[in-house]
Amino acid sequence: MAYDRNNVFARILRGEIPCNKVYEDTHVLAFRDINPQAPTHILVVPKGEYVSLDDFSANASDAEMASLVRALGHVARAEGVVESGYRILANTGAAAHQEVPHFHIHLFGGRDLGGMLPRR
Ligand code: AMP
């Protein structure tokens, strides 16, 4: 899938739409989800134009990958959810219901998050 430069996270990264920023470095922006599903629900987003984890894992630089993982740890510590526990999740493609076609990792915490997936 080609990258859509008008997706909502691209617009946030360009400063065209506001966000509730919690962390930023050279390669990463992290901000609060607009529709939180847990007391802590943060989106950790690479600044580069990657559609999904599939795209990012194939094409991002080592520095971008390292920054993303370090940002996840930093945000979790800053939010105070390490001791209680937290979850990261990256919806990738249609079966996972990925809504925004710019790679992002959700970080959830602040309550018991239940089982990994609903049983069907
Ligand atoms: P996904 O289904 O993994 O693509 O999740 C997209 C997430 O982006 C959802 O949890 C939305 O609530 C969130 N979202 C959409 N627009 C915004 C926005 N303008 N600011 C913050 N979060 C957003």
Short mmCIF file of C-alpha atoms and ligand atoms in Angstrom, two decimals:
data_model
loop_
_atom_site.label_atom_id
_atom_site.label_comp_id
_atom_site.label_asym_id
_atom_site.label_seq_id
_atom_site.Cartn_x
_atom_site.Cartn_y
_atom_site.Cartn_z
CA MET A 1 0.00 0.00 0.00
CA ALA A 2 1.34 3.46 -0.91
CA TYR A 3 1.70 5.95 1.93
CA ASP A 4 -1.18 8.47 2.12
CA ARG A 5 0.34 11.83 3.09
CA ASN A 6 -3.09 13.10 4.19
CA ASN A 7 -3.70 10.52 6.90
CA VAL A 8 -4.48 12.01 10.31
CA PHE A 9 -1.13 11.15 11.90
CA ALA A 10 0.77 12.66 8.97
CA ARG A 11 -1.23 15.83 9.56
CA ILE A 12 -0.42 15.74 13.30
CA LEU A 13 3.28 15.25 12.49
CA ARG A 14 3.18 18.30 10.18
CA GLY A 15 1.49 20.34 12.92
CA GLU A 16 -1.74 20.79 10.93
CA ILE A 17 -3.83 19.08 13.63
CA PRO A 18 -3.15 19.45 17.37
CA CYS A 19 -2.25 16.53 19.60
CA ASN A 20 -1.74 15.97 23.30
CA LYS A 21 2.00 15.29 23.09
CA VAL A 22 3.72 13.27 25.79
CA TYR A 23 7.13 12.64 24.17
CA GLU A 24 9.15 13.63 21.12
CA ASP A 25 12.62 12.96 19.77
CA THR A 26 14.29 13.02 16.35
CA HIS A 27 12.45 9.97 15.05
CA VAL A 28 9.36 9.59 17.25
CA LEU A 29 6.26 11.46 18.42
CA ALA A 30 4.01 10.09 21.19
CA PHE A 31 0.61 11.54 22.01
CA ARG A 32 -2.60 10.61 23.84
CA ASP A 33 -5.24 8.71 21.90
CA ILE A 34 -8.27 10.90 21.21
CA ASN A 35 -10.60 8.04 22.20
CA PRO A 36 -8.79 6.37 25.10
CA GLN A 37 -9.58 2.75 25.90
CA ALA A 38 -7.65 2.75 29.18
CA PRO A 39 -6.57 5.42 31.70
CA THR A 40 -3.23 5.46 29.88
CA HIS A 41 -3.65 5.14 26.11
CA ILE A 42 -0.79 6.63 24.15
CA LEU A 43 0.13 6.32 20.49
CA VAL A 44 3.86 6.03 19.78
CA VAL A 45 4.47 7.00 16.18
CA PRO A 46 7.59 7.08 13.99
CA LYS A 47 8.01 10.40 12.18
CA GLY A 48 8.93 8.63 8.94
CA GLU A 49 6.33 7.75 6.34
CA TYR A 50 5.58 4.10 7.11
CA VAL A 51 2.15 2.59 6.49
CA SER A 52 2.39 -0.26 8.98
CA LEU A 53 4.69 -2.47 11.00
CA ASP A 54 5.21 -4.49 7.83
CA ASP A 55 6.51 -1.38 6.03
CA PHE A 56 8.50 -0.13 9.05
CA SER A 57 10.19 -3.47 9.75
CA ALA A 58 11.26 -3.78 6.10
CA ASN A 59 12.30 -0.19 5.41
CA ALA A 60 13.08 1.82 8.55
CA SER A 61 16.67 2.48 9.62
CA ASP A 62 18.19 0.88 12.69
CA ALA A 63 18.15 4.31 14.35
CA GLU A 64 14.41 4.72 13.73
CA MET A 65 13.71 1.26 15.12
CA ALA A 66 15.85 1.79 18.18
CA SER A 67 14.22 5.15 18.84
CA LEU A 68 10.75 3.66 18.68
CA VAL A 69 11.51 0.92 21.19
CA ARG A 70 13.31 3.33 23.51
CA ALA A 71 10.37 5.75 23.27
CA LEU A 72 7.94 3.00 24.29
CA GLY A 73 9.96 2.29 27.41
CA HIS A 74 10.38 5.98 28.19
CA VAL A 75 6.64 6.69 27.85
CA ALA A 76 5.67 3.71 30.00
CA ARG A 77 8.05 4.81 32.75
CA ALA A 78 6.90 8.44 32.52
CA GLU A 79 3.25 7.35 32.79
CA GLY A 80 4.04 5.27 35.87
CA VAL A 81 2.60 2.04 34.49
CA VAL A 82 5.68 -0.19 34.64
CA GLU A 83 5.00 -1.57 38.10
CA SER A 84 1.29 -2.24 37.52
CA GLY A 85 1.86 -3.51 33.98
CA TYR A 86 0.97 -2.35 30.51
CA ARG A 87 0.37 -3.58 26.97
CA ILE A 88 1.60 -2.50 23.56
CA LEU A 89 -0.32 -3.30 20.38
CA ALA A 90 0.16 -2.54 16.69
CA ASN A 91 -2.83 -3.17 14.45
CA THR A 92 -1.53 -4.13 11.02
CA GLY A 93 -3.85 -4.30 8.04
CA ALA A 94 -7.47 -5.25 7.55
CA ALA A 95 -7.81 -8.28 9.83
CA ALA A 96 -6.50 -6.20 12.73
CA HIS A 97 -8.80 -3.27 11.83
CA GLN A 98 -5.95 -0.80 11.39
CA GLU A 99 -7.77 2.53 10.95
CA VAL A 100 -4.93 4.99 10.47
CA PRO A 101 -2.46 4.06 7.69
CA HIS A 102 0.61 5.48 9.44
CA PHE A 103 2.44 2.95 11.63
CA HIS A 104 1.73 3.44 15.33
CA ILE A 105 2.00 1.45 18.52
CA HIS A 106 -0.72 1.73 21.15
CA LEU A 107 0.46 1.71 24.79
CA PHE A 108 -2.30 0.86 27.29
CA GLY A 109 -2.14 0.89 31.07
CA GLY A 110 -3.69 2.13 34.28
CA ARG A 111 -6.20 -0.69 34.73
CA ASP A 112 -6.44 -4.46 34.48
CA LEU A 113 -6.31 -4.97 30.71
CA GLY A 114 -7.95 -8.39 30.65
CA GLY A 115 -6.96 -11.27 28.40
CA MET A 116 -4.91 -10.76 25.29
CA LEU A 117 -7.80 -11.13 22.79
CA PRO A 118 -11.54 -11.68 23.23
CA ARG A 119 -12.45 -15.36 22.86
CA ARG A 120 -14.81 -16.11 19.96
P1 AMP B 1 -5.75 1.82 14.74
O1 AMP B 1 -7.09 1.12 14.64
O2 AMP B 1 -4.71 0.94 15.37
O3 AMP B 1 -5.33 2.39 13.41
O4 AMP B 1 -5.96 2.99 15.77
C1 AMP B 1 -6.07 4.34 15.43
C2 AMP B 1 -6.21 5.12 16.71
O5 AMP B 1 -6.02 6.49 16.40
C3 AMP B 1 -7.57 5.00 17.40
O6 AMP B 1 -7.39 4.51 18.72
C4 AMP B 1 -8.11 6.44 17.40
O7 AMP B 1 -8.82 6.76 18.56
C5 AMP B 1 -6.82 7.24 17.28
N1 AMP B 1 -6.95 8.58 16.69
C6 AMP B 1 -7.60 8.91 15.55
N2 AMP B 1 -7.49 10.24 15.32
C7 AMP B 1 -6.75 10.75 16.35
C8 AMP B 1 -6.29 12.05 16.69
N3 AMP B 1 -6.57 13.14 15.93
N4 AMP B 1 -5.56 12.20 17.82
C9 AMP B 1 -5.28 11.13 18.60
N5 AMP B 1 -5.68 9.89 18.33
C10 AMP B 1 -6.41 9.68 17.22
#
